[in-house]
Amino acid sequence: AVYRGIHAGSLELLAVKEVPVHDKSQRQQIGAEIKALTSHSGSAGIVNFHDAFTSHDGSSVSIVMEYCAGGSLQDLSAVVGPLDEDILSSVAYDALRGLTTIHRLGLLHRDIKPSN
């Protein structure tokens, strides 16, 4: 799940991604994601990383990152219906630019979908 949060000091709007971790492989996967975000935060097409923390019981990890206004492609299409070709072209261009950046860094995005 992804939540909106506000930084108490700066009042900056942030995204807080909560990821359940039930076993060692999930912890390793989320650790690799956090490492990639911290190492490449601010690169073209990669959201800025702010922080990460675990829940009190250790069942989830939350990643605090830059908030991207406007919602997901899925959110947009649910509100306005089928999207115009110009809009889809722009979204595809931005997504491919971000994917190009992470691929050049030797990383792989494992969850590409309209809701992201």
PDB file of N, CA and C in Angstrom, residues 40 42-46 94-108:
ATOM      1  N   HIS A  40      20.834   5.871  -5.948  1.00  0.00           N
ATOM      2  CA  HIS A  40      20.543   6.558  -7.205  1.00  0.00           C
ATOM      3  C   HIS A  40      19.442   7.606  -7.081  1.00  0.00           C
ATOM      4  N   GLY A  42      17.557  10.860  -7.088  1.00  0.00           N
ATOM      5  CA  GLY A  42      17.835  12.100  -7.804  1.00  0.00           C
ATOM      6  C   GLY A  42      18.264  11.893  -9.241  1.00  0.00           C
ATOM      7  N   SER A  43      18.558  10.638  -9.631  1.00  0.00           N
ATOM      8  CA  SER A  43      18.881  10.367 -11.030  1.00  0.00           C
ATOM      9  C   SER A  43      17.620  10.576 -11.869  1.00  0.00           C
ATOM     10  N   ALA A  44      17.798  10.891 -13.149  1.00  0.00           N
ATOM     11  CA  ALA A  44      16.654  11.145 -14.033  1.00  0.00           C
ATOM     12  C   ALA A  44      15.680   9.972 -14.016  1.00  0.00           C
ATOM     13  N   GLY A  45      14.432  10.253 -13.730  1.00  0.00           N
ATOM     14  CA  GLY A  45      13.394   9.234 -13.759  1.00  0.00           C
ATOM     15  C   GLY A  45      13.302   8.376 -12.519  1.00  0.00           C
ATOM     16  N   ILE A  46      14.086   8.661 -11.486  1.00  0.00           N
ATOM     17  CA  ILE A  46      14.034   7.889 -10.240  1.00  0.00           C
ATOM     18  C   ILE A  46      13.594   8.823  -9.118  1.00  0.00           C
ATOM     19  N   ASP A  94       7.973   9.232 -20.603  1.00  0.00           N
ATOM     20  CA  ASP A  94       8.533   9.425 -19.259  1.00  0.00           C
ATOM     21  C   ASP A  94       8.877   8.090 -18.593  1.00  0.00           C
ATOM     22  N   ALA A  95       8.001   7.097 -18.743  1.00  0.00           N
ATOM     23  CA  ALA A  95       8.260   5.780 -18.149  1.00  0.00           C
ATOM     24  C   ALA A  95       9.496   5.143 -18.773  1.00  0.00           C
ATOM     25  N   LEU A  96       9.610   5.236 -20.089  1.00  0.00           N
ATOM     26  CA  LEU A  96      10.761   4.642 -20.763  1.00  0.00           C
ATOM     27  C   LEU A  96      12.059   5.374 -20.426  1.00  0.00           C
ATOM     28  N   ARG A  97      11.972   6.674 -20.209  1.00  0.00           N
ATOM     29  CA  ARG A  97      13.152   7.433 -19.796  1.00  0.00           C
ATOM     30  C   ARG A  97      13.634   6.960 -18.427  1.00  0.00           C
ATOM     31  N   GLY A  98      12.698   6.744 -17.498  1.00  0.00           N
ATOM     32  CA  GLY A  98      13.060   6.226 -16.177  1.00  0.00           C
ATOM     33  C   GLY A  98      13.615   4.815 -16.258  1.00  0.00           C
ATOM     34  N   LEU A  99      13.003   3.957 -17.083  1.00  0.00           N
ATOM     35  CA  LEU A  99      13.501   2.591 -17.245  1.00  0.00           C
ATOM     36  C   LEU A  99      14.889   2.579 -17.869  1.00  0.00           C
ATOM     37  N   THR A 100      15.128   3.472 -18.807  1.00  0.00           N
ATOM     38  CA  THR A 100      16.461   3.574 -19.416  1.00  0.00           C
ATOM     39  C   THR A 100      17.493   3.924 -18.360  1.00  0.00           C
ATOM     40  N   THR A 101      17.139   4.859 -17.478  1.00  0.00           N
ATOM     41  CA  THR A 101      18.059   5.244 -16.404  1.00  0.00           C
ATOM     42  C   THR A 101      18.393   4.056 -15.511  1.00  0.00           C
ATOM     43  N   ILE A 102      17.377   3.328 -15.064  1.00  0.00           N
ATOM     44  CA  ILE A 102      17.675   2.223 -14.143  1.00  0.00           C
ATOM     45  C   ILE A 102      18.404   1.088 -14.849  1.00  0.00           C
ATOM     46  N   HIS A 103      18.093   0.861 -16.114  1.00  0.00           N
ATOM     47  CA  HIS A 103      18.809  -0.201 -16.841  1.00  0.00           C
ATOM     48  C   HIS A 103      20.272   0.159 -17.029  1.00  0.00           C
ATOM     49  N   ARG A 104      20.564   1.426 -17.276  1.00  0.00           N
ATOM     50  CA  ARG A 104      21.965   1.866 -17.395  1.00  0.00           C
ATOM     51  C   ARG A 104      22.710   1.690 -16.082  1.00  0.00           C
ATOM     52  N   LEU A 105      21.982   1.717 -14.982  1.00  0.00           N
ATOM     53  CA  LEU A 105      22.584   1.528 -13.663  1.00  0.00           C
ATOM     54  C   LEU A 105      22.679   0.049 -13.297  1.00  0.00           C
ATOM     55  N   GLY A 106      22.222  -0.815 -14.207  1.00  0.00           N
ATOM     56  CA  GLY A 106      22.272  -2.253 -13.958  1.00  0.00           C
ATOM     57  C   GLY A 106      21.140  -2.752 -13.087  1.00  0.00           C
ATOM     58  N   LEU A 107      20.058  -1.980 -13.001  1.00  0.00           N
ATOM     59  CA  LEU A 107      18.919  -2.346 -12.166  1.00  0.00           C
ATOM     60  C   LEU A 107      17.747  -2.782 -13.033  1.00  0.00           C
ATOM     61  N   LEU A 108      16.787  -3.449 -12.412  1.00  0.00           N
ATOM     62  CA  LEU A 108      15.613  -3.946 -13.109  1.00  0.00           C
ATOM     63  C   LEU A 108      14.370  -3.573 -12.319  1.00  0.00           C
TER      64      LEU A 108
END
